[in-house]
Structures are given as C-alpha cells and as structure tokens.
Backbone as a ProteinNet text record, in pm:
[ID]
protein_1_A
[PRIMARY]
XXXXXXXXXXXXXXXXXXXXXXXXXXXXXXXXXXXXXXXXXXXXXXXXXXXXXXXXXXXXXXXXXXXXXXXXXXXXXXXXXXXXXXXXXXXXXXXXXXXXXXXXXXXXXXXXXXXXXXXXXXXXXXXXXXXXXXXX
[TERTIARY]
227.9	349.8	334.2	269.6	250.1	163.2	59.6	-30	43	123.1	199.1	295.8	362.4	456.6	383.6	264.6	183.9	149	112.3	77.7	198.3	312.4	433.9	472.3	470.4	505.5	403	275.2	170.8	186.2	219.8	240.2	362.5	470.4	592.9	568.6	496	464.1	381.2	284	203.8	287.2	379.1	466.4	558.4	614.4	698.6	615.1	491.9	402.2	381.1	366.3	349.1	466	587.7	704.8	724.4	693.2	705.7	603.9	480.1	376.3	410.6	455.7	493.9	606.7	709.6	821.7	775	689	636.9	555.6	470	388.1	472.8	577.3	668.5	734.1	771.2	832.2	731.4	606	501.6	481.5	473	460	582.2	698.8	821.4	818.2	764.1	749.8	656.5	562.6	470.1	531	655.1	722.7	699.6	642.1	615.1	708.2	798.3	895.8	898.4	932.1	953.4	1048.3	1103.7	1197.1	1258.2	1358.8	1418.8	1474	1532.5	1585.2	1483.2	1370.5	1269.9	1132.6	1101.8	973.2	858.2	743.3	627.5	572.9	606.4	564.5	445.1	447.3	336.1	220.4	100.1	-17.8	-14.4	40	47.2	141.6	247.4	337.9	268.2	192.6	119.3	15.8	-49.4	-146.2	-75.6	42.4	120.2	158.9	206	244	123.4	13.7	-105.2	-163.8	-171.3	-232	-144.2	-14	72.5	79.1	79.3	77.7	-54	-163.8	-295	-307.6	-270.2	-284.9	-195.7	-71.1	18	-28.6	-83	-135.2	-265.4	-327.9	-449	-414	-324.4	-291.7	-212.8	-115.8	-33.9	-115.7	-197.1	-280	-379.7	-432.1	-524.9	-457	-334	-258.5	-237.1	-199.3	-180.2	-309.5	-420.4	-549.3	-586.2	-551.9	-579.5	-500.4	-379.1	-294.6	-333.9	-362.4	-390.3	-538	-622	-766.5	-821.6	-764.1	-820.7	-771.9	-679.4	-629.6	-636.3	-752.1	-770.1	-735	-782	-765.1	-622.7	-552.6	-410.8	-331.8	-358.4	-288.7	-318.8	-445.1	-482.9	-419.4	-418.9	-356.4	-207.8	-139.2	3.7	29.5	-49	-33.1	-62.7	-163.2	-196.3	-78.9	-22.4	89.2	211.6	243.9	361	336.5	221.3	191.2	184	121.4	110.1	247.5	332.8	465.8	548.2	540.6	614.4	560.2	428.3	369.1	384.6	376.7	400.4	543.9	636.8	776.5	789.7	724	733.7	680.2	564.9	508.1	581.6	650.2	724.2	867.7	919.2	1057.7	1071.8	1072.4	1098.5	989.9	864.5	755.1	709.2	785.6	741	720.8	782.9	770.2	644.5	572.9	453	333.9	226.7	107	41.7	-29.1	-96.9	-202.8	-279	-384.2	-327.4	-207.8	-144.6	-106.6	-49.7	-7.4	-127.1	-235.5	-356.6	-413.7	-423.2	-473.5	-382.3	-252.5	-153.5	-177.2	-208.4	-232.1	-372.3	-472.3	-610.3	-628.9	-546.4	-560.1	-530.9	-456.1	-419.2	-542.2	-628.4	-745.4	-838.7	-844.3	-929	-875.1	-743.5	-680.9	-712.1	-694.3	-714.1	-860.6	-950.6	-1093.8	-1129.2	-1077.8	-1106.7	-1039.6	-923.4	-858.2	-944.5	-1003.6	-1093.7	-1217.4	-1276.2	-1394.7	-1363.1	-1248.2	-1205.8	-1184.3	-1126.6	-1106.6	-1239.9	-1336.6	-1468.5	-1537.4	-1524.9	-1583	-1519.2	-1388.2	-1316.2	-1353.4	-1362.6	-1399.2	-1542.1	-1631.6	-1771.4	-1780.4	-1706.8	-1709.3	-1648.8	-1541	-1477.5	-1570.9	-1639.8	-1729.5	-1849.6	-1894.8	-2002.9	-1957.4	-1835.5	-1783.9	-1763.7	-1721	-1700	-1832.2	-1940	-2068.4	-2137.3	-2091.1	-2154.2	-2105.8
402.6	471.7	622.5	660.5	802.4	868.1	797.5	850.2	867.8	770.4	777.9	895	912.9	1023.7	1157.6	1164.9	1286.9	1317.6	1215.2	1235.2	1280.1	1219.6	1256.8	1400.9	1434.2	1570.9	1670.3	1636.1	1724	1748.6	1643.1	1657.9	1744.4	1720.9	1800.4	1946.5	1973.1	2111.6	2177.5	2105.5	2158.5	2185.9	2095.5	2112.7	2232.7	2247.1	2363.8	2491.1	2485.4	2601.1	2645.9	2550.1	2584	2670.3	2626.5	2698.9	2832.8	2839	2965.2	3067.4	3024.6	3114.5	3158.8	3064.9	3097.7	3201.2	3179.9	3273.4	3410.8	3410.9	3537.5	3613.1	3543.3	3608.2	3658.6	3585.6	3632.6	3763	3772.1	3895.6	4010.5	3980.6	4083.5	4135.4	4043.5	4085.7	4166.6	4127	4198.6	4341.6	4358.7	4493.6	4579.1	4513.3	4584.7	4607.4	4562.1	4583.1	4474	4362.5	4251.2	4136.9	4102.6	3998.4	3894.5	3772.2	3662.7	3565.5	3479.2	3380.2	3301	3219.4	3134.4	3212.1	3328.3	3407.9	3508	3519.5	3619.9	3553.3	3485.8	3416.9	3517.2	3474.5	3565	3585.5	3700	3729.3	3824.2	3922	4017	3954.4	4002.5	3946.1	3963.1	4073.5	4094.7	3993	3956.7	3853	3717.8	3688.6	3561.7	3555.8	3668.5	3674.3	3652.6	3708.4	3689.4	3544.4	3480	3338.6	3253.7	3273	3191.4	3215.3	3341.4	3369.9	3322.2	3343.3	3298.8	3146.7	3081.6	2935.8	2883.3	2947.2	2904.1	2920.2	3035.5	3061.6	2969.4	2952.2	2863.4	2718.2	2679.5	2544.8	2520.4	2624.6	2613.4	2609.6	2695.1	2707.2	2586.2	2538.1	2424.9	2300.3	2253.8	2136.3	2160.9	2282.1	2314.7	2296.5	2344.8	2329.6	2181	2104.9	1960.4	1892.6	1932.2	1872.8	1904.2	2023.5	2058.1	1969.8	1934.5	1851.6	1704.2	1659.2	1517.2	1497.9	1524.3	1523.8	1388.6	1280.6	1148.4	1085.3	1149.7	1091.6	1194.3	1255	1363.8	1321.3	1206	1167	1124.5	1070.7	1039.6	1168.8	1266.9	1395.4	1463.1	1467.9	1531.3	1456.9	1324.9	1246.8	1274.5	1284.1	1315.3	1454.6	1550.6	1685.9	1690.2	1615.6	1611.3	1556.3	1445.3	1384.6	1476.4	1536.5	1625	1749.6	1812.8	1935.4	1907.6	1798.2	1765	1738.4	1668.1	1640.8	1768.8	1856.7	1983.9	2070.9	2081.1	2169.4	2112.8	1981.9	1922.4	1945.7	1929.6	1960.4	2106.4	2194.7	2338.4	2371.8	2317.4	2352.8	2284.4	2173.8	2105.6	2154.9	2219.9	2263.7	2415.4	2471.1	2615.8	2704	2660.7	2742.9	2697.7	2614.1	2556.1	2660.2	2775.7	2878.1	2963.8	2947.1	3027.3	2970.2	3050.2	3010.8	2887.6	2815.3	2693.3	2721.9	2833.1	2863.9	2879.4	2939.9	2959.5	2824.4	2737.7	2606.7	2521.8	2531.7	2456.2	2506.5	2637.3	2694	2655.8	2660.8	2626.1	2484.4	2392	2253.1	2234.8	2298.6	2283.4	2339.3	2434.4	2493.3	2392.9	2288.3	2192.5	2127.2	2062.4	2001.9	2105.7	2224.4	2329.7	2372.7	2390.4	2426.1	2322.1	2197	2089.5	2075.6	2092.8	2089.8	2201.6	2320.5	2432.7	2415.7	2351.4	2324.2	2230.7	2130.2	2038.1	2112.4	2195.2	2272.3	2365	2431	2519.7	2441.1	2323.6	2237.4	2199.7	2157.7	2122.9	2243.5	2357.7	2480.3	2514.5	2505.1	2535.5	2437	2309.6	2208.9	2225.9	2265.3	2286.9	2401.3	2510	2623.1	2585.2	2508.1	2465.7	2375.7	2284.3	2195.1	2272.2	2374.5	2458.3	2537.5	2590.5	2665.6	2576.3	2453.2	2362.4	2319.4	2316	2276.1	2388.7	2512.3	2624.2	2639.7
-824.8	-786.6	-805	-916	-944.6	-836.8	-794	-691.4	-559	-520.5	-395.8	-400.3	-512	-527.7	-518.4	-575.6	-565.8	-421	-344.9	-204.2	-122.5	-148.6	-75.3	-108.1	-235.4	-276.4	-222	-228.6	-175.7	-27.2	47.1	190.6	219.7	146.9	168.1	133.8	27.2	-9.4	100.8	154.5	264.4	387.4	418.7	534.2	516.2	398.5	369.8	379.1	331.3	338.6	482.5	574.1	715.6	762.8	732.9	780.9	710	580.9	507.8	558.8	577.7	628.5	771	853.2	991	991.5	911.8	904	856.1	755.1	701.5	806.3	877.2	980	1096.8	1130.9	1236.3	1192.4	1066.3	1014.9	1012.7	978.9	980.1	1122.4	1218.2	1358.5	1401.1	1352.1	1385.5	1332.1	1212.5	1156.1	1241.3	1309.2	1397.3	1536	1554.1	1681.3	1784	1740.8	1831.7	1794.3	1885.1	1855.6	1965.6	1926.3	2019.6	1953.8	2032.6	1980.6	2093.4	2062.8	2165.6	2285.3	2260.9	2370.9	2423.9	2356.2	2389.7	2391.9	2502.5	2512.7	2509.1	2455.4	2453.7	2595.7	2654	2790.4	2791.3	2704.9	2697.5	2620.1	2646.8	2581.3	2429.8	2381.2	2236.3	2172.5	2243	2192.7	2189.3	2292.8	2296.6	2185.5	2160.7	2050.3	1917.2	1903.4	1781.1	1759.4	1864.9	1855.5	1818.7	1890.7	1866.3	1727.4	1685.9	1555.1	1440.3	1448.7	1338.9	1331.9	1447	1449.4	1392.9	1429.9	1383	1231.4	1180.5	1036.9	954.7	997.2	921.9	931.2	1046.7	1063.5	989.8	943.5	862.6	713.4	671.3	528.3	476.7	554	509.9	480	575	546	431.9	422.7	314.5	178.7	165.6	40.1	9.9	112.5	92.9	49.4	109.6	72.8	-71.6	-117.3	-256.5	-352.7	-313.2	-398.6	-387.1	-266.7	-239.3	-208.6	-301.9	-279.6	-234.2	-279	-250.9	-121.2	-53.4	71.6	184.2	197.5	295.5	437.1	479.5	619	649.5	551.7	572.2	589.7	503.4	512	645.1	683.1	809.9	927.5	921.6	1028	1040.7	927.2	931.1	987.1	942.6	995.8	1145.5	1187.9	1330.1	1411	1366.1	1438.8	1444.4	1332.5	1329.6	1412.8	1394	1469.5	1619.1	1655.9	1797.7	1858.4	1786.8	1841.8	1854.1	1756.3	1763.8	1876.6	1885.2	1986.8	2128.1	2142.3	2274.3	2319	2227	2259.5	2300.9	2226.1	2255.2	2393.8	2430	2561	2675.4	2647.9	2753.6	2768	2665.1	2673.8	2661	2540.4	2532.6	2593.8	2589.7	2643	2781.8	2847.7	2975	3084.5	3073.9	3177.7	3162.2	3051.6	3028.4	3104.8	3110.1	3184.5	3124	3207.5	3164.8	3058.5	3072.2	2976.1	2835.6	2824.5	2693.4	2632.4	2712.9	2662.7	2621.2	2695.7	2660.2	2528.1	2513.4	2387.3	2271.6	2295.6	2193.3	2140.5	2229.5	2190.3	2131	2189.9	2142.5	2001.3	1962.7	1829.2	1717.3	1745.7	1640	1577.4	1653.7	1587.2	1525	1582.5	1525.5	1389.7	1380.6	1252.7	1146.5	1182.2	1085.4	1045.9	1141.1	1111	1012.1	1037.7	947.6	811.4	807.8	679	595.4	661	589.9	540.7	626.7	586.9	470.3	476.2	368.2	239.3	251.4	135.2	70.6	153	99.2	36.6	100.1	44.9	-89.1	-96.1	-218.8	-328.5	-296.1	-396	-443	-351.9	-390.4	-490.5	-464.2	-556.8	-690.8	-690.5	-815.8	-895.7	-828.9	-901.4	-957.1	-886.2	-938	-1059.8	-1055.8	-1169	-1291.4	-1269.9	-1381.3	-1445.4	-1367.2	-1421.3	-1498.7	-1478.8	-1550.3	-1690.2
[MASK]
++++++++++++++++++++++++++++++++++++++++++++++++++++++++++++++++++++++++++++++++++++++++++++++++++++++++++++++++++++++++++++++++++++++++

C-alpha cells in the first residue's frame, strides 16, 4: 500500500510540475514580449517557438521529477505521462490549434515521445551520478 501511494503521489507531483513549469515559462516569454493564449493563437514564428519550447521543457521536467520519486515503476510512469500528454496535445491540435500549419501540429505531437525519452535518459544519468557519489 505504501509503495502504491508513493507512486500515485510521485505521479501527481510530476503532473503538477508540468503545469507549474509551463505557467512559469509562459510568464518568462511574456516578459520578453511574446504572448499567446486562447484568444491569441501563436501566429508568428517566435510565438510558435515559445509554445514548442515551453511545452517541451515542461514535458521533460515533469516526468523526470516523477521518475526520481517512483524509481521502480519507470515504464508505468512514462506510459501514464505519454497517455495524458498525447490526449492533451491531440485535443489541442484538433481544437484550439486547428487553424495552425500542419508542420507545427506534427512537431507538437512528435515532441511527446522525445520529451519522455530524454526524461528517461536524464533519470538514468542522474541515478548513475548519485550511485557513483554514494560509492565514493
């Protein structure tokens, strides 16, 4: 029971991290004068870069945090993040972002497995460094 609760809490923390990082990056882009939102679709290339980069970074950090907490269930965590991210992004490209170019929507969707792959690699790298430090 304790292990299951740890996994649930770890996943929720990772999911919250995605939204906090995304919100923070949107505010950073806003400070730079680049804004987008429901009434302001990313039409200019700098806006599209902002959307893609903030989505990518938040989609990398959230799963990484979850993996750090739930070390023994990596593939379950990655699978859950994949399903949630894919459903959110598919909804986004089919509804609010449907007027944007096809290349943008394809990149938006393709970034999901790349984010998760890099989160796993980062997790392994982080664990390797931690295990080396503990052995010294």
